[in-house]
mmCIF file of C-alpha atoms and ligand atoms in Angstrom:
data_model
loop_
_atom_site.group_PDB
_atom_site.id
_atom_site.type_symbol
_atom_site.label_atom_id
_atom_site.label_comp_id
_atom_site.label_asym_id
_atom_site.label_seq_id
_atom_site.Cartn_x
_atom_site.Cartn_y
_atom_site.Cartn_z
ATOM 1 C CA UNK A 63 72.603 103.577 99.182
ATOM 2 C CA UNK A 64 76.202 103.039 100.322
ATOM 3 C CA UNK A 65 77.851 105.165 97.653
ATOM 4 C CA UNK A 66 76.788 108.363 95.997
ATOM 5 C CA UNK A 67 74.913 108.049 92.700
ATOM 6 C CA UNK A 68 76.096 109.808 89.563
ATOM 7 C CA UNK A 69 72.950 112.021 89.666
ATOM 8 C CA UNK A 70 73.616 113.093 93.265
ATOM 9 C CA UNK A 71 77.277 113.662 92.456
ATOM 10 C CA UNK A 72 76.241 115.984 89.624
ATOM 11 C CA UNK A 73 74.234 118.115 92.053
ATOM 12 C CA UNK A 74 77.194 118.673 94.390
ATOM 13 C CA UNK A 75 78.733 122.119 94.621
ATOM 14 C CA UNK A 76 82.279 122.828 93.483
ATOM 15 C CA UNK A 77 84.770 124.818 95.560
ATOM 16 C CA UNK A 78 84.701 128.441 94.405
ATOM 17 C CA UNK A 79 87.766 130.512 93.538
ATOM 18 C CA UNK A 80 87.295 132.516 96.746
ATOM 19 C CA UNK A 81 87.073 129.363 98.886
ATOM 20 C CA UNK A 82 90.179 127.954 97.250
ATOM 21 C CA UNK A 83 92.113 131.164 97.807
ATOM 22 C CA UNK A 84 91.071 131.433 101.430
ATOM 23 C CA UNK A 85 91.973 127.774 102.039
ATOM 24 C CA UNK A 86 95.385 128.167 100.425
ATOM 25 C CA UNK A 87 96.076 131.359 102.379
ATOM 26 C CA UNK A 88 95.347 129.448 105.571
ATOM 27 C CA UNK A 89 97.656 126.578 104.547
ATOM 28 C CA UNK A 90 100.515 128.951 103.772
ATOM 29 C CA UNK A 91 100.058 130.650 107.155
ATOM 30 C CA UNK A 92 99.936 127.325 108.950
ATOM 31 C CA UNK A 93 103.108 126.080 107.226
ATOM 32 C CA UNK A 94 104.945 129.336 107.972
ATOM 33 C CA UNK A 95 103.923 129.106 111.623
ATOM 34 C CA UNK A 96 105.196 125.510 111.629
ATOM 35 C CA UNK A 97 108.750 126.555 110.758
ATOM 36 C CA UNK A 98 109.594 127.197 114.425
ATOM 37 C CA UNK A 99 109.354 123.475 115.075
ATOM 38 C CA UNK A 100 110.007 122.083 111.620
ATOM 39 C CA UNK A 101 113.000 123.717 109.944
ATOM 40 C CA UNK A 102 115.892 121.619 111.271
ATOM 41 C CA UNK A 103 113.556 118.755 111.970
ATOM 42 C CA UNK A 104 110.472 117.334 110.233
ATOM 43 C CA UNK A 105 106.919 116.500 111.239
ATOM 44 C CA UNK A 106 106.241 112.836 111.883
ATOM 45 C CA UNK A 107 104.106 110.976 109.336
ATOM 46 C CA UNK A 108 100.924 111.415 111.357
ATOM 47 C CA UNK A 109 99.632 113.639 114.105
ATOM 48 C CA UNK A 110 98.690 112.556 117.595
ATOM 49 C CA UNK A 111 95.520 114.195 118.834
ATOM 50 C CA UNK A 112 95.823 116.559 115.896
ATOM 51 C CA UNK A 113 99.426 117.650 116.489
ATOM 52 C CA UNK A 114 102.571 116.541 114.708
ATOM 53 C CA UNK A 115 105.693 115.971 116.771
ATOM 54 C CA UNK A 116 109.161 116.611 115.350
ATOM 55 C CA UNK A 117 111.601 113.946 114.176
ATOM 56 C CA UNK A 118 114.828 113.819 112.213
ATOM 57 C CA UNK A 119 115.023 113.123 108.483
ATOM 58 C CA UNK A 120 113.970 109.473 108.268
ATOM 59 C CA UNK A 121 110.993 107.419 107.125
ATOM 60 C CA UNK A 122 109.328 107.816 103.692
ATOM 61 C CA UNK A 123 107.380 110.954 104.502
ATOM 62 C CA UNK A 124 109.688 113.891 105.259
ATOM 63 C CA UNK A 125 109.676 115.208 101.683
ATOM 64 C CA UNK A 126 105.996 116.071 101.969
ATOM 65 C CA UNK A 127 106.737 118.736 104.547
ATOM 66 C CA UNK A 128 109.477 120.268 102.400
ATOM 67 C CA UNK A 129 106.990 120.162 99.522
ATOM 68 C CA UNK A 130 104.509 122.104 101.644
ATOM 69 C CA UNK A 131 107.216 124.640 102.386
ATOM 70 C CA UNK A 132 107.861 125.076 98.663
ATOM 71 C CA UNK A 133 104.144 125.420 97.877
ATOM 72 C CA UNK A 134 103.780 128.006 100.643
ATOM 73 C CA UNK A 135 106.859 129.808 99.317
ATOM 74 C CA UNK A 136 105.396 129.930 95.814
ATOM 75 C CA UNK A 137 102.175 131.321 97.274
ATOM 76 C CA UNK A 138 103.691 134.022 99.512
ATOM 77 C CA UNK A 139 107.323 134.518 98.436
ATOM 78 C CA UNK A 140 108.170 134.777 102.133
ATOM 79 C CA UNK A 141 111.968 134.448 102.492
ATOM 80 C CA UNK A 142 111.666 132.461 105.711
ATOM 81 C CA UNK A 143 110.136 129.662 103.667
ATOM 82 C CA UNK A 144 112.882 129.828 101.056
ATOM 83 C CA UNK A 145 115.550 129.611 103.749
ATOM 84 C CA UNK A 146 113.825 126.684 105.441
ATOM 85 C CA UNK A 147 113.522 124.862 102.094
ATOM 86 C CA UNK A 148 117.257 125.328 101.533
ATOM 87 C CA UNK A 149 118.100 123.994 104.993
ATOM 88 C CA UNK A 150 115.935 120.957 104.365
ATOM 89 C CA UNK A 151 117.543 120.237 100.992
ATOM 90 C CA UNK A 152 120.905 120.091 102.800
ATOM 91 C CA UNK A 153 119.419 117.527 105.145
ATOM 92 C CA UNK A 154 118.236 115.463 102.148
ATOM 93 C CA UNK A 155 121.670 115.654 100.533
ATOM 94 C CA UNK A 156 123.278 114.433 103.749
ATOM 95 C CA UNK A 157 120.758 111.616 104.027
ATOM 96 C CA UNK A 158 121.502 110.214 100.584
ATOM 97 C CA UNK A 159 125.261 110.797 100.865
ATOM 98 C CA UNK A 160 125.331 108.950 104.171
ATOM 99 C CA UNK A 161 122.900 106.324 102.784
ATOM 100 C CA UNK A 162 120.711 106.776 105.855
ATOM 101 C CA UNK A 163 117.298 105.083 105.663
ATOM 102 C CA UNK A 164 117.351 104.976 101.865
ATOM 103 C CA UNK A 165 116.849 101.214 101.348
ATOM 104 C CA UNK A 166 113.345 101.819 100.014
ATOM 105 C CA UNK A 167 111.533 102.630 96.781
ATOM 106 C CA UNK A 168 110.113 105.761 98.419
ATOM 107 C CA UNK A 169 113.045 107.867 97.250
ATOM 108 C CA UNK A 170 110.747 109.489 94.697
ATOM 109 C CA UNK A 171 108.324 110.710 97.329
ATOM 110 C CA UNK A 172 111.270 111.951 99.373
ATOM 111 C CA UNK A 173 113.368 113.655 96.716
ATOM 112 C CA UNK A 174 110.857 114.931 94.134
ATOM 113 C CA UNK A 175 109.073 117.171 96.587
ATOM 114 C CA UNK A 176 112.168 118.371 98.419
ATOM 115 C CA UNK A 177 115.109 118.536 96.045
ATOM 116 C CA UNK A 178 113.629 118.392 92.525
ATOM 117 C CA UNK A 179 111.136 121.039 93.647
ATOM 118 C CA UNK A 180 113.906 123.177 95.172
ATOM 119 C CA UNK A 181 115.977 122.798 92.024
ATOM 120 C CA UNK A 182 113.062 123.778 89.794
ATOM 121 C CA UNK A 183 112.201 126.794 91.951
ATOM 122 C CA UNK A 184 115.628 128.118 92.875
ATOM 123 C CA UNK A 185 118.085 126.406 90.545
ATOM 124 C CA UNK A 186 119.766 124.802 93.574
ATOM 125 C CA UNK A 187 122.737 122.727 92.438
ATOM 126 C CA UNK A 188 122.729 121.023 95.815
ATOM 127 C CA UNK A 189 119.111 119.973 95.261
ATOM 128 C CA UNK A 190 119.908 118.649 91.786
ATOM 129 C CA UNK A 191 122.857 116.652 93.086
ATOM 130 C CA UNK A 192 120.841 115.109 95.926
ATOM 131 C CA UNK A 193 117.941 114.185 93.631
ATOM 132 C CA UNK A 194 120.243 112.558 91.072
ATOM 133 C CA UNK A 195 121.938 110.512 93.796
ATOM 134 C CA UNK A 196 118.483 109.418 94.932
ATOM 135 C CA UNK A 197 117.522 108.433 91.367
ATOM 136 C CA UNK A 198 120.724 106.369 91.113
ATOM 137 C CA UNK A 199 119.822 104.632 94.335
ATOM 138 C CA UNK A 200 116.232 104.018 93.251
ATOM 139 C CA UNK A 201 117.185 102.173 90.071
ATOM 140 C CA UNK A 202 119.265 99.703 92.096
ATOM 141 C CA UNK A 203 115.927 98.296 93.293
ATOM 142 C CA UNK A 204 114.868 97.278 89.781
ATOM 143 C CA UNK A 205 114.622 93.529 89.147
ATOM 144 C CA UNK A 206 115.080 92.295 85.575
ATOM 145 C CA UNK A 207 113.294 89.145 86.685
ATOM 146 C CA UNK A 208 109.767 90.473 86.795
ATOM 147 C CA UNK A 209 110.593 93.970 85.476
ATOM 148 C CA UNK A 210 109.710 95.918 88.589
ATOM 149 C CA UNK A 211 111.129 98.063 91.351
ATOM 150 C CA UNK A 212 111.006 96.253 94.683
ATOM 151 C CA UNK A 213 109.080 98.238 97.215
ATOM 152 C CA UNK A 214 110.199 97.265 100.651
ATOM 153 C CA UNK A 215 112.838 95.350 102.509
ATOM 154 C CA UNK A 216 116.102 93.708 101.676
ATOM 155 C CA UNK A 217 116.650 93.430 97.934
ATOM 156 C CA UNK A 218 115.660 90.024 96.627
ATOM 157 C CA UNK A 219 114.173 88.832 99.930
ATOM 158 C CA UNK A 220 111.558 86.210 98.944
ATOM 159 C CA UNK A 221 108.864 87.587 101.256
ATOM 160 C CA UNK A 222 109.299 91.030 99.686
ATOM 161 C CA UNK A 223 109.689 90.159 96.015
ATOM 162 C CA UNK A 224 106.864 92.482 95.075
ATOM 163 C CA UNK A 225 105.831 95.912 93.879
ATOM 164 C CA UNK A 226 103.163 98.150 95.345
ATOM 165 C CA UNK A 227 100.829 100.532 93.542
ATOM 166 C CA UNK A 228 102.150 103.525 95.511
ATOM 167 C CA UNK A 229 105.438 103.280 93.601
ATOM 168 C CA UNK A 230 103.896 104.963 90.563
ATOM 169 C CA UNK A 231 104.546 108.213 92.432
ATOM 170 C CA UNK A 232 108.231 107.368 92.853
ATOM 171 C CA UNK A 233 108.740 107.233 89.098
ATOM 172 C CA UNK A 234 108.676 110.967 88.276
ATOM 173 C CA UNK A 235 112.095 111.195 89.958
ATOM 174 C CA UNK A 236 113.359 108.837 87.258
ATOM 175 C CA UNK A 237 111.703 110.710 84.376
ATOM 176 C CA UNK A 238 113.179 113.913 85.723
ATOM 177 C CA UNK A 239 116.643 112.322 86.042
ATOM 178 C CA UNK A 240 116.533 111.237 82.389
ATOM 179 C CA UNK A 241 115.506 114.710 81.242
ATOM 180 C CA UNK A 242 118.221 116.249 83.389
ATOM 181 C CA UNK A 243 121.115 113.967 82.449
ATOM 182 C CA UNK A 244 120.110 112.724 78.992
ATOM 183 C CA UNK A 245 120.588 109.147 80.246
ATOM 184 C CA UNK A 246 117.742 106.893 79.085
ATOM 185 C CA UNK A 247 118.196 104.235 81.780
ATOM 186 C CA UNK A 248 116.031 106.009 84.378
ATOM 187 C CA UNK A 249 113.120 106.506 81.962
ATOM 188 C CA UNK A 250 113.380 102.942 80.661
ATOM 189 C CA UNK A 251 113.120 101.535 84.179
ATOM 190 C CA UNK A 252 110.195 103.826 84.965
ATOM 191 C CA UNK A 253 108.360 102.659 81.842
ATOM 192 C CA UNK A 254 109.026 98.977 82.469
ATOM 193 C CA UNK A 255 107.875 99.299 86.063
ATOM 194 C CA UNK A 256 104.707 101.124 85.002
ATOM 195 C CA UNK A 257 103.889 98.467 82.404
ATOM 196 C CA UNK A 258 104.340 95.683 84.964
ATOM 197 C CA UNK A 259 102.249 97.548 87.528
ATOM 198 C CA UNK A 260 99.367 98.230 85.184
ATOM 199 C CA UNK A 261 99.409 94.655 83.858
ATOM 200 C CA UNK A 262 99.011 93.186 87.324
ATOM 201 C CA UNK A 263 97.551 95.526 89.929
ATOM 202 C CA UNK A 264 94.543 96.642 87.876
ATOM 203 C CA UNK A 265 91.733 94.122 88.145
ATOM 204 C CA UNK A 266 89.136 93.631 85.388
ATOM 205 C CA UNK A 267 86.666 95.950 87.162
ATOM 206 C CA UNK A 268 89.417 98.588 87.589
ATOM 207 C CA UNK A 269 89.692 98.167 91.335
ATOM 208 C CA UNK A 270 93.343 97.726 92.314
ATOM 209 C CA UNK A 271 95.625 95.451 94.266
ATOM 210 C CA UNK A 272 97.813 97.198 96.795
ATOM 211 C CA UNK A 273 100.786 94.865 96.316
ATOM 212 C CA UNK A 274 101.740 92.208 93.775
ATOM 213 C CA UNK A 275 104.292 89.384 94.147
ATOM 214 C CA UNK A 276 106.505 87.816 91.497
ATOM 215 C CA UNK A 277 108.307 84.512 91.335
ATOM 216 C CA UNK A 278 111.874 85.225 92.286
ATOM 217 C CA UNK A 279 113.375 82.502 90.088
ATOM 218 C CA UNK A 280 111.383 83.049 86.911
ATOM 219 C CA UNK A 281 110.055 86.596 87.267
ATOM 220 C CA UNK A 282 106.546 85.359 86.543
ATOM 221 C CA UNK A 283 103.574 87.119 88.079
ATOM 222 C CA UNK A 284 102.513 85.306 91.224
ATOM 223 C CA UNK A 285 99.725 86.871 93.247
ATOM 224 C CA UNK A 286 98.186 90.077 94.527
ATOM 225 C CA UNK A 287 97.831 90.834 98.226
ATOM 226 C CA UNK A 288 96.895 93.746 100.378
ATOM 227 C CA UNK A 289 98.887 95.231 103.185
ATOM 228 C CA UNK A 290 96.949 98.381 104.069
ATOM 229 C CA UNK A 291 93.587 97.636 102.477
ATOM 230 C CA UNK A 292 90.800 95.995 104.390
ATOM 231 C CA UNK A 293 91.245 92.564 102.740
ATOM 232 C CA UNK A 294 92.702 90.923 99.660
ATOM 233 C CA UNK A 295 90.335 91.737 96.828
ATOM 234 C CA UNK A 296 89.055 95.024 98.247
ATOM 235 C CA UNK A 297 90.214 98.416 96.968
ATOM 236 C CA UNK A 298 92.324 100.283 99.522
ATOM 237 C CA UNK A 299 91.203 103.898 99.110
ATOM 238 C CA UNK A 300 94.665 105.408 99.014
ATOM 239 C CA UNK A 301 95.980 102.702 96.707
ATOM 240 C CA UNK A 302 93.227 103.494 94.225
ATOM 241 C CA UNK A 303 94.168 107.177 94.470
ATOM 242 C CA UNK A 304 97.844 106.359 93.858
ATOM 243 C CA UNK A 305 96.610 104.551 90.740
ATOM 244 C CA UNK A 306 94.701 107.621 89.566
ATOM 245 C CA UNK A 307 97.561 110.059 90.058
ATOM 246 C CA UNK A 308 100.164 107.496 88.964
ATOM 247 C CA UNK A 309 98.550 106.869 85.585
ATOM 248 C CA UNK A 310 98.104 110.614 85.017
ATOM 249 C CA UNK A 311 101.793 111.202 85.763
ATOM 250 C CA UNK A 312 102.735 108.257 83.544
ATOM 251 C CA UNK A 313 100.790 109.852 80.709
ATOM 252 C CA UNK A 314 102.338 113.256 81.371
ATOM 253 C CA UNK A 315 105.832 111.824 80.842
ATOM 254 C CA UNK A 316 105.236 109.258 78.086
ATOM 255 C CA UNK A 317 102.044 110.333 76.269
ATOM 256 C CA UNK A 318 101.098 106.665 75.966
ATOM 257 C CA UNK A 319 97.428 106.491 75.036
ATOM 258 C CA UNK A 320 96.825 103.282 76.985
ATOM 259 C CA UNK A 321 97.490 105.103 80.249
ATOM 260 C CA UNK A 322 94.458 107.314 79.581
ATOM 261 C CA UNK A 323 92.050 104.406 79.478
ATOM 262 C CA UNK A 324 93.540 102.922 82.650
ATOM 263 C CA UNK A 325 93.253 106.329 84.294
ATOM 264 C CA UNK A 326 89.572 106.569 83.356
ATOM 265 C CA UNK A 327 88.895 103.051 84.618
ATOM 266 C CA UNK A 328 90.495 103.547 88.038
ATOM 267 C CA UNK A 329 89.141 107.099 88.423
ATOM 268 C CA UNK A 330 85.592 106.067 87.534
ATOM 269 C CA UNK A 331 85.743 103.098 89.912
ATOM 270 C CA UNK A 332 86.848 105.536 92.611
ATOM 271 C CA UNK A 333 84.077 108.033 91.896
ATOM 272 C CA UNK A 334 81.462 105.263 91.970
ATOM 273 C CA UNK A 335 82.619 104.225 95.457
ATOM 274 C CA UNK A 336 82.532 107.546 97.284
ATOM 275 C CA UNK A 337 80.168 108.236 100.157
ATOM 276 C CA UNK A 338 77.724 111.111 100.103
ATOM 277 C CA UNK A 339 80.322 113.712 101.140
ATOM 278 C CA UNK A 340 82.834 112.557 98.473
ATOM 279 C CA UNK A 341 85.648 111.774 100.918
ATOM 280 C CA UNK A 342 86.226 108.013 101.021
ATOM 281 C CA UNK A 343 86.457 105.686 103.919
ATOM 282 C CA UNK A 344 89.877 104.040 104.265
ATOM 283 C CA UNK A 345 88.765 101.237 101.963
ATOM 284 C CA UNK A 346 86.360 101.770 99.074
ATOM 285 C CA UNK A 347 84.432 98.720 100.216
ATOM 286 C CA UNK A 348 82.936 100.895 102.935
ATOM 287 C CA UNK A 349 80.274 103.518 102.387
ATOM 288 C CA UNK A 350 77.685 105.607 104.191
ATOM 289 C CA UNK A 351 76.411 103.817 107.256
ATOM 290 C CA UNK A 352 79.671 101.954 107.931
ATOM 291 C CA UNK A 353 81.373 102.889 111.182
ATOM 292 C CA UNK A 354 84.849 103.137 109.697
ATOM 293 C CA UNK A 355 87.482 105.879 109.586
ATOM 294 C CA UNK A 356 87.891 108.067 106.514
ATOM 295 C CA UNK A 357 91.028 108.630 104.517
ATOM 296 C CA UNK A 358 90.835 112.287 103.543
ATOM 297 C CA UNK A 359 94.350 112.061 102.052
ATOM 298 C CA UNK A 360 92.988 109.714 99.398
ATOM 299 C CA UNK A 361 90.545 112.391 98.196
ATOM 300 C CA UNK A 362 93.322 114.978 97.834
ATOM 301 C CA UNK A 363 95.603 112.576 95.941
ATOM 302 C CA UNK A 364 92.780 111.561 93.598
ATOM 303 C CA UNK A 365 91.874 115.213 93.010
ATOM 304 C CA UNK A 366 95.477 116.029 92.029
ATOM 305 C CA UNK A 367 95.471 113.128 89.555
ATOM 306 C CA UNK A 368 92.185 114.196 87.995
ATOM 307 C CA UNK A 369 93.364 117.790 87.678
ATOM 308 C CA UNK A 370 96.581 116.698 85.992
ATOM 309 C CA UNK A 371 94.904 114.309 83.542
ATOM 310 C CA UNK A 372 92.274 116.929 82.708
ATOM 311 C CA UNK A 373 95.075 118.943 81.079
ATOM 312 C CA UNK A 374 95.301 116.266 78.373
ATOM 313 C CA UNK A 375 91.643 115.376 77.813
ATOM 314 C CA UNK A 376 89.044 116.827 75.454
ATOM 315 C CA UNK A 377 86.901 119.597 76.960
ATOM 316 C CA UNK A 378 83.908 117.530 78.077
ATOM 317 C CA UNK A 379 85.937 114.835 79.829
ATOM 318 C CA UNK A 380 88.330 117.399 81.259
ATOM 319 C CA UNK A 381 85.333 119.265 82.663
ATOM 320 C CA UNK A 382 83.989 116.093 84.234
ATOM 321 C CA UNK A 383 87.208 115.247 86.104
ATOM 322 C CA UNK A 384 87.956 118.861 87.023
ATOM 323 C CA UNK A 385 84.418 119.174 88.349
ATOM 324 C CA UNK A 386 84.796 115.987 90.404
ATOM 325 C CA UNK A 387 88.078 117.281 91.861
ATOM 326 C CA UNK A 388 86.520 120.640 92.761
ATOM 327 C CA UNK A 389 83.595 118.884 94.448
ATOM 328 C CA UNK A 390 85.937 116.762 96.547
ATOM 329 C CA UNK A 391 87.882 119.904 97.419
ATOM 330 C CA UNK A 392 84.689 121.659 98.466
ATOM 331 C CA UNK A 393 83.963 118.851 100.916
ATOM 332 C CA UNK A 394 87.542 118.820 102.207
ATOM 333 C CA UNK A 395 87.406 122.579 102.755
ATOM 334 C CA UNK A 396 83.968 122.536 104.398
ATOM 335 C CA UNK A 397 84.232 119.382 106.481
ATOM 336 C CA UNK A 398 87.819 118.179 106.918
ATOM 337 C CA UNK A 399 90.291 121.025 106.899
ATOM 338 C CA UNK A 400 91.903 122.371 110.038
ATOM 339 C CA UNK A 401 90.404 125.745 110.906
ATOM 340 C CA UNK A 402 92.771 127.122 113.538
ATOM 341 C CA UNK A 403 96.251 126.635 114.963
ATOM 342 C CA UNK A 404 94.686 125.760 118.302
ATOM 343 C CA UNK A 405 92.869 122.832 116.726
ATOM 344 C CA UNK A 406 95.924 121.297 115.012
ATOM 345 C CA UNK A 407 99.322 122.115 113.500
ATOM 346 C CA UNK A 408 98.374 120.178 110.361
ATOM 347 C CA UNK A 409 96.109 121.039 107.449
ATOM 348 C CA UNK A 410 93.525 118.261 107.001
ATOM 349 C CA UNK A 411 91.882 116.054 109.614
ATOM 350 C CA UNK A 412 90.455 112.526 109.310
ATOM 351 C CA UNK A 413 93.148 110.816 107.333
ATOM 352 C CA UNK A 414 94.172 107.198 107.894
ATOM 353 C CA UNK A 415 97.705 105.864 107.548
ATOM 354 C CA UNK A 416 97.314 102.175 108.497
ATOM 355 C CA UNK A 417 94.154 100.663 109.849
ATOM 356 C CA UNK A 418 94.584 97.055 110.846
ATOM 357 C CA UNK A 419 91.922 94.498 110.041
ATOM 358 C CA UNK A 420 91.816 90.720 110.585
ATOM 359 C CA UNK A 421 92.607 90.360 106.876
ATOM 360 C CA UNK A 422 95.509 92.749 106.328
ATOM 361 C CA UNK A 423 99.120 92.843 107.457
ATOM 362 C CA UNK A 424 99.699 96.409 108.576
ATOM 363 C CA UNK A 425 100.367 97.696 112.046
ATOM 364 C CA UNK A 426 97.775 100.225 113.101
ATOM 365 C CA UNK A 427 98.936 103.846 113.208
ATOM 366 C CA UNK A 428 97.765 107.315 112.257
ATOM 367 C CA UNK A 429 94.055 106.440 112.141
ATOM 368 C CA UNK A 430 91.684 109.410 111.896
ATOM 369 C CA UNK A 431 94.536 111.906 112.197
ATOM 370 C CA UNK A 432 96.315 114.423 110.013
ATOM 371 C CA UNK A 433 98.807 112.659 107.737
ATOM 372 C CA UNK A 434 101.648 114.667 106.294
ATOM 373 C CA UNK A 435 101.024 113.548 102.694
ATOM 374 C CA UNK A 436 97.330 114.318 103.096
ATOM 375 C CA UNK A 437 98.326 117.873 103.996
ATOM 376 C CA UNK A 438 100.734 118.088 101.062
ATOM 377 C CA UNK A 439 98.309 116.809 98.408
ATOM 378 C CA UNK A 440 95.509 119.029 99.700
ATOM 379 C CA UNK A 441 97.806 122.020 99.274
ATOM 380 C CA UNK A 442 98.917 120.806 95.863
ATOM 381 C CA UNK A 443 95.300 120.420 94.719
ATOM 382 C CA UNK A 444 94.482 123.944 95.932
ATOM 383 C CA UNK A 445 97.567 125.242 94.137
ATOM 384 C CA UNK A 446 96.587 123.462 90.927
ATOM 385 C CA UNK A 447 93.178 125.138 91.128
ATOM 386 C CA UNK A 448 94.645 128.564 91.835
ATOM 387 C CA UNK A 449 96.937 129.063 88.879
ATOM 388 C CA UNK A 450 99.199 127.465 86.308
ATOM 389 C CA UNK A 451 101.696 125.438 88.244
ATOM 390 C CA UNK A 452 104.847 123.592 87.211
ATOM 391 C CA UNK A 453 104.578 120.358 89.164
ATOM 392 C CA UNK A 454 107.359 119.149 91.425
ATOM 393 C CA UNK A 455 106.800 115.549 90.328
HETATM 394 N N1 LIG B 294 102.956 104.885 100.453
HETATM 395 C C1 LIG B 294 102.520 104.446 101.725
HETATM 396 C C2 LIG B 294 101.129 104.820 102.036
HETATM 397 O O1 LIG B 294 100.416 105.343 101.189
HETATM 398 O O2 LIG B 294 100.728 104.586 103.160
#
């Protein structure tokens, strides 16, 4: 059997409260120890031989580290973390003011976890200003022709006239901006983009396309394609997880019933395609017996989505998804987490950023390493299981 059966899944153990606490304590300690290297600079997207190097504030991933700082601060109330978070928000304000490396849809990933989070936790006016500037920038990527936010590249470039499933996690910045300013435009764009995404990236069996192209002249749907999945038509493990968390977040902000059924479809497809230890390979096509790298970050993202959606479901279904999330967490804690500073300066091993295959278009990097978002979502999932938590998204 390539994937775990429902019966075997039911027998799996859930992470206990004590295991979750111990794991979160370790994360907070690891993040605090990381401040020496990563206060004025940021960890790169992926580790090399288990260790992140420092870089300046660029790329789509730096907000995850600031998010880890905020989660660690909430857990410990250590002032060093608060001060580091404030320094990093200044860096994010500068980045958007100078328009440095902001020609991307990933502004939500960058600014929700750094500046919206800092604003929610500390009332930082600087954080609010930076996040609103980022929201203004993000909506410039919306195309009326096709009703979507363009993911990558020069706006309107024919070879990039597409959305990607990951963008569902950029939308909370827009919902937040509408709540904060009273201006409907951000929310309207978020809702249109979500509708377009769900109409096209979800296949009839609830597996998902990574990216989807539109006709630039007419706006009509054109075709799906993968970039980071194993092949067109397969389900990239992290893309499926973005779909799970993205639909849960969409429901959280809109309360649209149809998002619940999409959530259940993509989540159940995911759970039916997990290997025995509940942490997927980089593409859900692979299972036990395949010599392929894992993507532990996918498990953490999916767990966060299931825990969020469980807040809105009836008891039995909520219990099912919460149980699944706790079982994935148990495996991450037992088999994937970093156990000492000597082993790594990250939090979770065996994540995969881009694994190239003959049938995809990505450049190989960060395979079987720590990835900074994998660390963040693992910490977020542990936080969600520890107490009531106001999300940064
Ligand atoms: N959002 C880019 C990735 O998941 O690799």
